[in-house]
XYZ file of C-alpha atoms in Angstrom:
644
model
C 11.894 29.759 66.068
C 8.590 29.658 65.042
C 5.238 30.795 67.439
C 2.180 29.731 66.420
C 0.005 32.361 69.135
C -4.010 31.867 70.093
C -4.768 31.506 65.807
C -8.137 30.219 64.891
C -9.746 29.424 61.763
C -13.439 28.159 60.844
C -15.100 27.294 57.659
C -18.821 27.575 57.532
C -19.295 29.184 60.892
C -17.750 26.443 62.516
C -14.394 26.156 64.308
C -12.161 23.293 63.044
C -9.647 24.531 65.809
C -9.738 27.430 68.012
C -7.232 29.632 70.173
C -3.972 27.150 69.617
C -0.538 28.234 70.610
C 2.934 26.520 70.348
C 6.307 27.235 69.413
C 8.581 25.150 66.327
C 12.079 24.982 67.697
C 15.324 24.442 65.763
C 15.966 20.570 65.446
C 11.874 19.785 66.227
C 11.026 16.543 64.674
C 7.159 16.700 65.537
C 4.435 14.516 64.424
C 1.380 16.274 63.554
C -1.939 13.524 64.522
C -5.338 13.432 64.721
C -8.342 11.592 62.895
C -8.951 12.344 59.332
C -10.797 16.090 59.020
C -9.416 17.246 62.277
C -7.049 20.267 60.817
C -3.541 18.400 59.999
C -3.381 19.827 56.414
C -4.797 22.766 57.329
C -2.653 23.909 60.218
C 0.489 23.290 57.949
C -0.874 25.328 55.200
C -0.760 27.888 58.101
C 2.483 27.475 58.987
C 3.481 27.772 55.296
C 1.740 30.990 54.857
C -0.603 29.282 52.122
C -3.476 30.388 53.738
C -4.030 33.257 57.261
C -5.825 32.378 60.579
C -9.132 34.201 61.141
C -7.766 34.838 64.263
C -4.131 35.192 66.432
C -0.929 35.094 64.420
C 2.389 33.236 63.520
C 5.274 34.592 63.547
C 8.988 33.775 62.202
C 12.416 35.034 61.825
C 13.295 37.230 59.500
C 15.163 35.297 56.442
C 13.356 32.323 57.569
C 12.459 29.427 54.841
C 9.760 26.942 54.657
C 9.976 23.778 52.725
C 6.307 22.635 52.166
C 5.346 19.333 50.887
C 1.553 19.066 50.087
C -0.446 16.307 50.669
C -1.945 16.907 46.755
C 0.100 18.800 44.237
C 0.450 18.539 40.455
C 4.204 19.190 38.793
C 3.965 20.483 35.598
C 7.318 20.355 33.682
C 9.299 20.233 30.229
C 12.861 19.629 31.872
C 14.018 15.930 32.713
C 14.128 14.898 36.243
C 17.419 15.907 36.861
C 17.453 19.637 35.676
C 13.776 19.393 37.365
C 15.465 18.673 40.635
C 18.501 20.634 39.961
C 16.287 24.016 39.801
C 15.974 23.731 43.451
C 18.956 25.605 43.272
C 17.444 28.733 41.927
C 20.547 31.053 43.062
C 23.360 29.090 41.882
C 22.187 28.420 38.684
C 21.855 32.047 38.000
C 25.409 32.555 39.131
C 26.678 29.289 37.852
C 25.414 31.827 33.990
C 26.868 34.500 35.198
C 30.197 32.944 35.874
C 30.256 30.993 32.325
C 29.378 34.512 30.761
C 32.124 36.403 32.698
C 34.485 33.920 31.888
C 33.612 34.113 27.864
C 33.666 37.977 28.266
C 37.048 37.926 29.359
C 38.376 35.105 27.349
C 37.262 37.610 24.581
C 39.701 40.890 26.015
C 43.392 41.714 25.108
C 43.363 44.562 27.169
C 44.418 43.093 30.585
C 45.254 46.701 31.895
C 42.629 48.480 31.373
C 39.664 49.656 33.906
C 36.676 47.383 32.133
C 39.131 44.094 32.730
C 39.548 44.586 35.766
C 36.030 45.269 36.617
C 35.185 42.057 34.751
C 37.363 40.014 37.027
C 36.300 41.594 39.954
C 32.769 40.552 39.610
C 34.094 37.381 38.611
C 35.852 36.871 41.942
C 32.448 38.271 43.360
C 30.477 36.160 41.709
C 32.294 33.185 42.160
C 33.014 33.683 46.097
C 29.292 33.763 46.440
C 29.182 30.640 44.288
C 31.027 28.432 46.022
C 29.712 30.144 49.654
C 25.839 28.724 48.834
C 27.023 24.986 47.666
C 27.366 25.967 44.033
C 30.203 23.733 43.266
C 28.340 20.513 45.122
C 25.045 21.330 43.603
C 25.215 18.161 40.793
C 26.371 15.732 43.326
C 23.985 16.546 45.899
C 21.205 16.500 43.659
C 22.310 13.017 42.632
C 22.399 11.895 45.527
C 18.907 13.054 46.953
C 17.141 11.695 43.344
C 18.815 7.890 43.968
C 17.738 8.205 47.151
C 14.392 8.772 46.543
C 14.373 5.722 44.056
C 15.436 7.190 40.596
C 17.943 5.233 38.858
C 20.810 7.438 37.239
C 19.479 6.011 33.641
C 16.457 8.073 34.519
C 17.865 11.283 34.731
C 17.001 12.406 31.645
C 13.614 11.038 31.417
C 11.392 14.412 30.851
C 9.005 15.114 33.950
C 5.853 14.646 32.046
C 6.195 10.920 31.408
C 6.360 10.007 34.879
C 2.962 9.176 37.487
C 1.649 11.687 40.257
C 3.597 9.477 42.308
C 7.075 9.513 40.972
C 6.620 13.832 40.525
C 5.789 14.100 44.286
C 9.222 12.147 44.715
C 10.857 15.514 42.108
C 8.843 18.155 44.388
C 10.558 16.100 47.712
C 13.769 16.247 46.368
C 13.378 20.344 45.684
C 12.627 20.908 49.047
C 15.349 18.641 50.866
C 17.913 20.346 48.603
C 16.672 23.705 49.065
C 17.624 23.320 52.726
C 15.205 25.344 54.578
C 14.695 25.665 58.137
C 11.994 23.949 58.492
C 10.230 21.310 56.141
C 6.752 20.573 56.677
C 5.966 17.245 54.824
C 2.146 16.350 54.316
C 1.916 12.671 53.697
C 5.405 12.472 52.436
C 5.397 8.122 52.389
C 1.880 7.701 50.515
C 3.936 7.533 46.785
C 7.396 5.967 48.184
C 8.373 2.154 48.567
C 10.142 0.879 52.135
C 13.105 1.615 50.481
C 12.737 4.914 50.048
C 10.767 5.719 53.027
C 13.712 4.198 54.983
C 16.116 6.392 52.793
C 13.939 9.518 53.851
C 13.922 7.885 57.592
C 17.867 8.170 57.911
C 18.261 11.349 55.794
C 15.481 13.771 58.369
C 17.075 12.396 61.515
C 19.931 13.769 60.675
C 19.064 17.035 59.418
C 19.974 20.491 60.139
C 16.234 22.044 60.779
C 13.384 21.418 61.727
C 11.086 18.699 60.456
C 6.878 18.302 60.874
C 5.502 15.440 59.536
C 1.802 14.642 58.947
C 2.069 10.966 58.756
C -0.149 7.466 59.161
C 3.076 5.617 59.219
C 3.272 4.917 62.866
C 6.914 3.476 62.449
C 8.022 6.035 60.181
C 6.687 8.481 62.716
C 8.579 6.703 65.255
C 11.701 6.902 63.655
C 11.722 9.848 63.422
C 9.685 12.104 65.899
C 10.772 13.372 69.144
C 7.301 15.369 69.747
C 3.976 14.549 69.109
C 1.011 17.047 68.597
C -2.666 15.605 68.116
C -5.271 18.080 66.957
C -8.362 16.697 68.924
C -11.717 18.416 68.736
C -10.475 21.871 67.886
C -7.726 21.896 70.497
C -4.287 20.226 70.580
C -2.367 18.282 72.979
C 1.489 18.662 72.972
C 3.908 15.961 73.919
C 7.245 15.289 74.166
C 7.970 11.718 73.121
C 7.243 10.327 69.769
C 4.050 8.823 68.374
C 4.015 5.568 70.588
C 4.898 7.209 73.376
C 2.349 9.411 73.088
C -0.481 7.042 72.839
C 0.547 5.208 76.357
C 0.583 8.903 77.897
C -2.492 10.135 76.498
C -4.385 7.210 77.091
C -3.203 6.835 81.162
C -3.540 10.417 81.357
C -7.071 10.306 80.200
C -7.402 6.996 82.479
C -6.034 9.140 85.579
C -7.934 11.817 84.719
C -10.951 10.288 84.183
C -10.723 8.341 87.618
C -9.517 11.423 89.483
C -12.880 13.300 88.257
C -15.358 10.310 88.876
C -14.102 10.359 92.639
C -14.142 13.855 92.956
C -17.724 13.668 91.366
C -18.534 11.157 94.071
C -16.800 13.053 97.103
C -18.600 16.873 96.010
C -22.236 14.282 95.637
C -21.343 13.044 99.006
C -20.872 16.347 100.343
C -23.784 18.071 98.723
C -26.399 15.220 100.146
C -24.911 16.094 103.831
C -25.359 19.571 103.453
C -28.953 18.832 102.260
C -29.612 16.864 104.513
C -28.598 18.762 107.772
C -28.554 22.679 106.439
C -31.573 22.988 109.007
C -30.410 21.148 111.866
C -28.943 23.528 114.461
C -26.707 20.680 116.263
C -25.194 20.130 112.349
C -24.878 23.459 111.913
C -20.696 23.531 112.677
C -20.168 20.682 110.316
C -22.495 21.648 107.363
C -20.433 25.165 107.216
C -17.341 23.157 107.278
C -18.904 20.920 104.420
C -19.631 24.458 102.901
C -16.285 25.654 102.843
C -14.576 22.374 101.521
C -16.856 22.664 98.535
C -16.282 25.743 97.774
C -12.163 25.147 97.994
C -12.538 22.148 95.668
C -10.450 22.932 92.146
C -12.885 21.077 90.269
C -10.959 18.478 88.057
C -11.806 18.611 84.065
C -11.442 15.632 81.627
C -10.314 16.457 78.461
C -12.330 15.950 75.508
C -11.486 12.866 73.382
C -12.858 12.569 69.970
C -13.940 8.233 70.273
C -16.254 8.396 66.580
C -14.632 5.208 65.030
C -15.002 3.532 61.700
C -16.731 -0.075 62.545
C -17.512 -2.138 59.756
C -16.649 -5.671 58.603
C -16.594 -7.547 55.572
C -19.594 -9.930 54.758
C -19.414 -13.534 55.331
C -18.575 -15.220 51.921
C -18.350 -18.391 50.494
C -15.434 -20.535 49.974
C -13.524 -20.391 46.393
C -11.336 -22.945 45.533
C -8.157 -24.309 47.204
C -6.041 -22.889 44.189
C -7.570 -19.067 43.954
C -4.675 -17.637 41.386
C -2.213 -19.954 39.658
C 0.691 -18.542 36.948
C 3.161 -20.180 34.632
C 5.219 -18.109 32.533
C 3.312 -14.958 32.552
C 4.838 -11.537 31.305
C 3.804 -7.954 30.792
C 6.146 -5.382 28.865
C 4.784 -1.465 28.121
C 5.966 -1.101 24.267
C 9.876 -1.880 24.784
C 9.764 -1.692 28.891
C 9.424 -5.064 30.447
C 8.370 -5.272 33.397
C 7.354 -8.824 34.659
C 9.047 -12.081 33.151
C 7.930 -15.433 32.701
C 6.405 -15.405 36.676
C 5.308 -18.771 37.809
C 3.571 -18.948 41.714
C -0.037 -20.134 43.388
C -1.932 -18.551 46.168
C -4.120 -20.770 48.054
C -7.504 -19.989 49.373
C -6.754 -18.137 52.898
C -3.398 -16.609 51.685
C -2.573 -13.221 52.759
C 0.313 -11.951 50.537
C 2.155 -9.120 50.732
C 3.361 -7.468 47.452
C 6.587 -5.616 48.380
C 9.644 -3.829 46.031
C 10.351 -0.778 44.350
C 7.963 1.492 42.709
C 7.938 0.682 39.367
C 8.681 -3.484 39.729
C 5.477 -4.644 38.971
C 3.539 -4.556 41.822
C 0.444 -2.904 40.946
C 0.851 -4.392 37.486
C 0.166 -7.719 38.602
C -2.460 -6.754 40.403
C -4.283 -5.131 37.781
C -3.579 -8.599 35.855
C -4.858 -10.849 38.195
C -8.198 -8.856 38.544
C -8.402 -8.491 34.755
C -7.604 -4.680 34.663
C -4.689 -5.303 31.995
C -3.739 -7.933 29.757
C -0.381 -10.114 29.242
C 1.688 -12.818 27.969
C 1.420 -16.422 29.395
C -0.975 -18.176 31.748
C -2.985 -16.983 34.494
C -5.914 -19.053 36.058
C -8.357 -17.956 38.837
C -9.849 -20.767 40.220
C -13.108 -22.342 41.062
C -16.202 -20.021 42.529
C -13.872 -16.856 42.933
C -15.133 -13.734 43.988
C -12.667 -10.625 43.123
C -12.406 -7.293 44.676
C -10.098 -4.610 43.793
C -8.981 -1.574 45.780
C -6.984 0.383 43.149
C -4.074 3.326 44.225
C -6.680 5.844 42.684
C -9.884 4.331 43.650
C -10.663 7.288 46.025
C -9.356 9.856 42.804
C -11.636 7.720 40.305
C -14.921 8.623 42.451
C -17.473 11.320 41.233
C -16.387 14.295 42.227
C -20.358 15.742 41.369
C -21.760 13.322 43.140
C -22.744 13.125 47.184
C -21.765 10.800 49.629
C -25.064 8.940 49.679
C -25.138 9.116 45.851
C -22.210 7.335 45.434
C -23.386 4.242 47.414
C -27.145 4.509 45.980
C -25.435 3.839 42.465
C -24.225 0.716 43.314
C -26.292 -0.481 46.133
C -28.763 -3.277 45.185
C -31.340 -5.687 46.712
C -31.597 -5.211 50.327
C -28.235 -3.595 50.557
C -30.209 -0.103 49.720
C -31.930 -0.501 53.231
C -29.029 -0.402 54.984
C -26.898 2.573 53.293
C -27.368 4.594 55.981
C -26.066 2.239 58.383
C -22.870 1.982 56.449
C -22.249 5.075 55.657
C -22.583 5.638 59.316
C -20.105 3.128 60.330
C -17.381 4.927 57.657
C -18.188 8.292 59.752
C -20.316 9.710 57.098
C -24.178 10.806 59.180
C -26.138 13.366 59.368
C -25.365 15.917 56.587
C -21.960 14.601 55.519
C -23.855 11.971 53.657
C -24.903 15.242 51.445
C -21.938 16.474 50.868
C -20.218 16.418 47.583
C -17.383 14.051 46.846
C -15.356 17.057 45.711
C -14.869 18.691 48.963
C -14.113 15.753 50.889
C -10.485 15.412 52.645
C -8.120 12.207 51.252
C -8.467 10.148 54.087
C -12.586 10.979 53.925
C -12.401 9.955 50.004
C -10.364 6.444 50.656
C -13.222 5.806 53.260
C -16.289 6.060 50.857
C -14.313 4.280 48.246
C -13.409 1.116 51.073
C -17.144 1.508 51.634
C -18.394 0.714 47.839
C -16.028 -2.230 48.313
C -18.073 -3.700 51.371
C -21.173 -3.720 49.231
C -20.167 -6.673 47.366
C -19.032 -9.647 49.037
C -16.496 -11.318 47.125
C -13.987 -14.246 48.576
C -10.749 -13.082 47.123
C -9.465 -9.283 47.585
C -6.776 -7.313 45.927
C -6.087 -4.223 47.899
C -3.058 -1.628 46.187
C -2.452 0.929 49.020
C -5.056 0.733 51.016
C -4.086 3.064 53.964
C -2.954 5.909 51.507
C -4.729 8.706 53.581
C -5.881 7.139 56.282
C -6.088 8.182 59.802
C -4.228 6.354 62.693
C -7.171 4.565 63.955
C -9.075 4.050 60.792
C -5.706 2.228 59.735
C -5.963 -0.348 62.694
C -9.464 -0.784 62.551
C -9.687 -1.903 59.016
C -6.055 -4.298 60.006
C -8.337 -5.699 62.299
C -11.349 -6.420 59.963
C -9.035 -7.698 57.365
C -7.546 -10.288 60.626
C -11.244 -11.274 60.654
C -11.559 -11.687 56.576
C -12.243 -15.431 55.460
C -10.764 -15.421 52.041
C -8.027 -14.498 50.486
C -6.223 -11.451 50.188
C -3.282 -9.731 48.559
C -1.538 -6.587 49.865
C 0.259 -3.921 47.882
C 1.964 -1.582 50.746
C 4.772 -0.332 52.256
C 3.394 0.518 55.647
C 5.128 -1.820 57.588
C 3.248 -1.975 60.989
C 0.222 -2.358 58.974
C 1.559 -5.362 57.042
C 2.758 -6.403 60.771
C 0.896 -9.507 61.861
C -1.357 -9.581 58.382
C 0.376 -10.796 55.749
C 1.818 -14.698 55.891
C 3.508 -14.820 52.520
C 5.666 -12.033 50.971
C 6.505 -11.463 47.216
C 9.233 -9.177 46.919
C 9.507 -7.495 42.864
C 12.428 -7.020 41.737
C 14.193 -7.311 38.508
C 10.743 -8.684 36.550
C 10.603 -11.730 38.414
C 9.189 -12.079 42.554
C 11.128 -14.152 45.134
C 8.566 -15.404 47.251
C 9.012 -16.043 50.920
C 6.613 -17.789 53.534
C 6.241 -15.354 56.970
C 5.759 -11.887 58.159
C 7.155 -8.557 56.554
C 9.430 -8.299 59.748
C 10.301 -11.844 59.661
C 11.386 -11.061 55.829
C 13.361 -7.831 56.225
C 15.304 -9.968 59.418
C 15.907 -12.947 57.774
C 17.801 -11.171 54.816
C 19.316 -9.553 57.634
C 19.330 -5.713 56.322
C 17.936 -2.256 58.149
C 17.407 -1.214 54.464
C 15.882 -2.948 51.542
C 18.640 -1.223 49.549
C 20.568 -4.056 50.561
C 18.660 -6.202 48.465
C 20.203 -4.877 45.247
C 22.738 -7.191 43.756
C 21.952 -10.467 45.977
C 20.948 -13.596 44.811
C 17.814 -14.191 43.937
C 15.791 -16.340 46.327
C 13.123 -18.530 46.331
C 11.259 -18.982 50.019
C 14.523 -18.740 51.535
C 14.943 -22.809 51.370
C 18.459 -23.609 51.366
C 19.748 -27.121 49.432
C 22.996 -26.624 51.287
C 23.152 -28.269 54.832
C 25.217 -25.772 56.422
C 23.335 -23.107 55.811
C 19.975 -24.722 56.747
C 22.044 -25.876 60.358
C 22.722 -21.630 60.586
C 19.893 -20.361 60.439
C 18.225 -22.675 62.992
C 21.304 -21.838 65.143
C 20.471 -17.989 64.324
C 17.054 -18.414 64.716
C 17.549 -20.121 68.431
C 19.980 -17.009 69.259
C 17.203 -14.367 68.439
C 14.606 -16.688 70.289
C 17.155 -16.986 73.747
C 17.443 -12.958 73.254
C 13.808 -12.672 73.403
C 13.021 -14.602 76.265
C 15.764 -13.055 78.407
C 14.504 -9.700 77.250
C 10.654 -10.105 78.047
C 11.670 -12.018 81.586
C 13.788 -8.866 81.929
C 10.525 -6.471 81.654
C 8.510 -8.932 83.729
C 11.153 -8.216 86.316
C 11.391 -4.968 86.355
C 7.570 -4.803 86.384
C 7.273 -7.172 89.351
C 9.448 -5.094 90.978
C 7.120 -1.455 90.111
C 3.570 -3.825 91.180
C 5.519 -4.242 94.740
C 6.302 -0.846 95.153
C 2.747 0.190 93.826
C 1.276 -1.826 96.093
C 3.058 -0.652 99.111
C 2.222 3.225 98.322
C -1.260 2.355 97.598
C -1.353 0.718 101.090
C 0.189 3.280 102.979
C -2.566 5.736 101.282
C -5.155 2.531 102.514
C -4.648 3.431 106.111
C -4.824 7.440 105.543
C -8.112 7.321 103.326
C -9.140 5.117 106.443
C -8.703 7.865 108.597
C -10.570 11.115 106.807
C -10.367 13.831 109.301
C -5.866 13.526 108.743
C -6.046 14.688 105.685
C -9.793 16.770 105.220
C -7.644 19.734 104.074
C -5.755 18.353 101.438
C -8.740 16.264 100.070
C -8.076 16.620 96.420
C -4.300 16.115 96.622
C -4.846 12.702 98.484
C -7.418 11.530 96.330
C -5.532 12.613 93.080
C -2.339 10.519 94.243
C -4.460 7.900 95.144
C -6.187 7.462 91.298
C -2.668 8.325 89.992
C -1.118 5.416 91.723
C -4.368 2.632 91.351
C -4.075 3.694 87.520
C -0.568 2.956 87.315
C -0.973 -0.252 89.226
C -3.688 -1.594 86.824
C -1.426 -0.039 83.815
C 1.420 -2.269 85.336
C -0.907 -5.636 86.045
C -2.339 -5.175 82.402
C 1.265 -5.145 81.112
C 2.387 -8.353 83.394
C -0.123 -10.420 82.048
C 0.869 -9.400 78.497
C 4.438 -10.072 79.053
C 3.708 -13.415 80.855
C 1.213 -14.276 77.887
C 4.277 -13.209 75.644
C 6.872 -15.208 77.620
C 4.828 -18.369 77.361
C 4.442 -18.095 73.696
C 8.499 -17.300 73.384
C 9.284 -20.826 75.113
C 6.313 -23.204 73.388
């Protein structure tokens, strides 16, 4: 379909990849990976013709179309959202005029015999075949459709384009390119503005489409949903696979394991070698054997270990001291914008060592309340942050709200005080920033390289309660799970604005869903939450009661959920003694191959002319059988768990 052949490209004499070929094939759904910086954005500007390779070339079909998504854009427009969206359909709105003119021109004629009438209705019947062959006749419907899906209410239709956020335009330039239908859509980002409603919306409606899809995503579960290839740009190369993002990191990471071993005992086999042929080149009764030693060095295919880019953003927050048990309390407390309410009469408490997850609809109040709570905006009713609290705030547009004429280092020499200025080197460092990319200017930093310096001025202060409103917008893969695991490590408090749901996974212990002003507040996980309303979809939410942590007055109901709750529990424990079967079972097996290759490595002249290939099987099969003993013990840790 697409053949992407040997292209290069460098920017300041340097190559951010070079000499990388693959093909795009109809019904592709491929995740495009890699750290922050590494060439995802620019590689699908390439594809989209939006920029040319120094070097190679891609080529397409002829009549072939590109839907393009950037990761940044800016819609500028007079028309509401719907005739926004609707213009998608560039074609049939020209023909959809012509029709409505034919049709007056004629409605205008008496003279039904003549030669001009009959060319009128002609090109009517023209015009109108071609109509209805592109969609014409579906276009309103379908553009419906794709805008609820997306999250617009039908009342919003006619809102004009300019009221609405960067976020909510992004969601007008989506719906464009879906309805365009192209052959392939390349989306950059594409969950960054949308709620888990709409992300699972966009989940169900690219599995099932009709082209091809690449994604550049830090979602790993919307990835997963949807991939069925995975291509990581590493280090100027790239590294193809056929399985979907999780999938991918097992493979790459035994392959690397397997390779890695493979080399180290070839490396100690060729040293082995070398030192005997050193050591008896001279000796005439050696002489037979150190030829022979000669000869199996020089047949050796010498194994090579691919490069792996390991730089990793390591930092943690600072030890802090302890606020209050009650660190935000509310009674009655609203906000409205002019006529538009949007919170009403809210009453809750977070306790010191809460970690709340804000979830809901764009537009229900999420980030409202948390520019309340950390005094951003103000409102009706009564809020009270408690004793010997420390705030922190992590705004949607902290990394946009940085000096864009400023460097990296200048930007934490501003705000650095005391002994902090000592050390702002150091962390800069540990946010990937050395050498000269601390002199670079903010301006032509990547998104993911602008959310890190703008997590980094939040590390300066140490504060005891932290409000954090997107903060994996942009960020790579494994800066994602590195700061999950500082925040696991954080000692106050913390709230959570996000849909990513495997980063919410495992961090957040209370959720407060917004919807319709108000926030239904539930005590567990964001899986436990989207199970125990028992939905695939948040949609599914809309038009249920509204609930209150889930606690049931009514007996019946309490004695059904426990029963559920014990069903789900038996299914998991027969599931994970399943896997520990089955990988009993492999460890056996393992173990008897990796003894049968025991008694040949014990005997080296049966098998000195297949040297590598024995000692490649060998690693391949002691890899696997640490792989599988790793994942035993996990299971068994996991099983024990299950039944306490």
């Amino acid at each position: 379909m697409i053949s992407i052949n040997n292209i290069s490209i460098q920017f300041g004499g340097e190559y951010l990849f070079k000499d990388i070929s693959f093909n795009i094939n109809d019904k592709d759904r491929i995740g495009l990976v890699g750290k922050n910086g590494a060439g995802k954005t620019t590689l699908m500007k390439l594809i989209a013709s939006h920029i040319k390779p120094d070097e190679g070339n891609i080529s397409y079909p002829s009549d072939f179309k590109i839907g393009y998504l950037p990761q940044e854009m800016d819609l500028r427009s007079d028309k509401t959202i719907f005739n926004e969206a609707l213009s998608a359909f560039s074609e049939a709105l020209v023909l959809k005029n012509n029709i409505d003119t034919l049709t007056y021109l004629i409605s205008k004629r008496k003279d039904f015999k003549s030669e001009e009438y009959l060319k009128l209705i002609t090109k009517l019947n023209e015009v109108n075949d071609r109509f209805l062959l592109i969609g014409g006749n579906t276009m309103e419907p379908e553009t419906e459709k794709i805008l609820k899906g997306l999250g617009f209410t039908k009342e919003e239709f006619n809102r004009n384009v300019e009221e609405l956020s960067g976020g909510w335009k992004m969601r007008i330039v989506l719906a464009k390119i879906l309805l365009k239908n192209p052959d392939v859509i390349l989306l950059d980002e594409p969950t960054n503005h949308l709620d888990i409603e709409s992300i699972q919306w966009l989940e169900g409606f690219l599995k099932n489409y009709k082209g091809a899809v690449i994604l550049v995503s830090h979602d790993r579960i919307f990835l997963d949903n949807i991939t069925n290839r995975t291509i990581e740009i590493s280090l100027g190369s790239i590294h193809n696979y056929k399985v979907s993002y999780s999938e991918y990191e097992k493979l790459r990471a035994l392959q690397y394991e397997q390779q890695l071993a493979a080399y180290n005992n070839q490396q100690k086999q060729i040293n082995e070698t070398e030192k005997f042929i050193s050591r008896f080149r001279y000796q005439a009764t050696k002489a037979k054997q150190v030829q022979s030693k000669i000869k199996i060095l020089k047949k050796i295919d010498r194994i090579q270990v691919d490069k792996i880019d390991k730089t990793a953003v390591h930092f943690s927050f600072p030890e802090v001291q302890n606020s209050g048990s009650i660190v935000v309390s509310a009674e009655k407390l609203s906000k409205s914008f002019g006529e538009k309410k949007v919170l009403n009469n809210l009453d809750f408490v977070i306790r010191r060592g809460d970690f709340v997850a804000f979830v809901g609809k764009n537009g229900e109040g999420k980030s409202t309340l948390s520019k309340i709570i950390t005094g951003r905006l103000d409102y009706k009713g009564d809020l009270k942050i408690g004793h010997n609290v420390k705030i922190g705030y992590y705004a949607q547009d902290s990394a946009k709200s940085l000096d864009q004429n400023k460097t990296v280092f200048e930007t934490i020499d501003d705000i650095a005080v005391g002994d902090i200025r000592t050390k702002i080197r150091n962390i800069l460092g540990g946010f990937l920033f050395s050498n000269d990319a601390i002199d670079k200017k903010v301006s032509v930093l990547s998104g993911g390289e602008k959310s890190r310096l703008a997590l980094a001025k939040l590390l300066l202060t140490p504060v005891n309660f932290m409000v954090l409103d997107e903060p994996t917008n942009h960020l790579d893969m494994q800066t994602k799970d590195i700061l999950k695991k500082a925040l696991l490590q954080y000692k106050g408090t913390l709230i959570i604005v996000s849909h990513d749901r495997d980063f919410l996974h495992g961090l957040c212990t209370k959720v407060f869903e917004f919807k319709n002003h108000v926030i239904n507040k539930y005590e567990g996980d964001i899986f436990e939450f989207i199970e125990h309303k028992k939905i695939k979809s948040l949609k599914e939410l809309e038009g249920k009661k509204v609930f209150n942590s889930f606690v049931s007055t009514d007996k019946k109901s309490e004695n059904k959920v426990r029963y559920e709750k014990k069903k789900e529990l038996d299914r998991n424990i027969r599931r994970i003694k399943n896997k520990l079967k089955s990988c009993e079972n492999k460890i056996e097996e393992l173990e008897k191959k990796l003894k049968a290759y025991d008694d040949i490595l014990a005997d080296p002249q049966s098998f000195k002319d297949n040297i590598n290939i024995v000692f490649d099987d060998y690693n391949k099969i002691k890899v696997k059988l640490d792989f599988e003993m790793q994942r035993w013990e996990d299971l068994s840790i996991e099983l024990e768990n299950q039944e306490n």
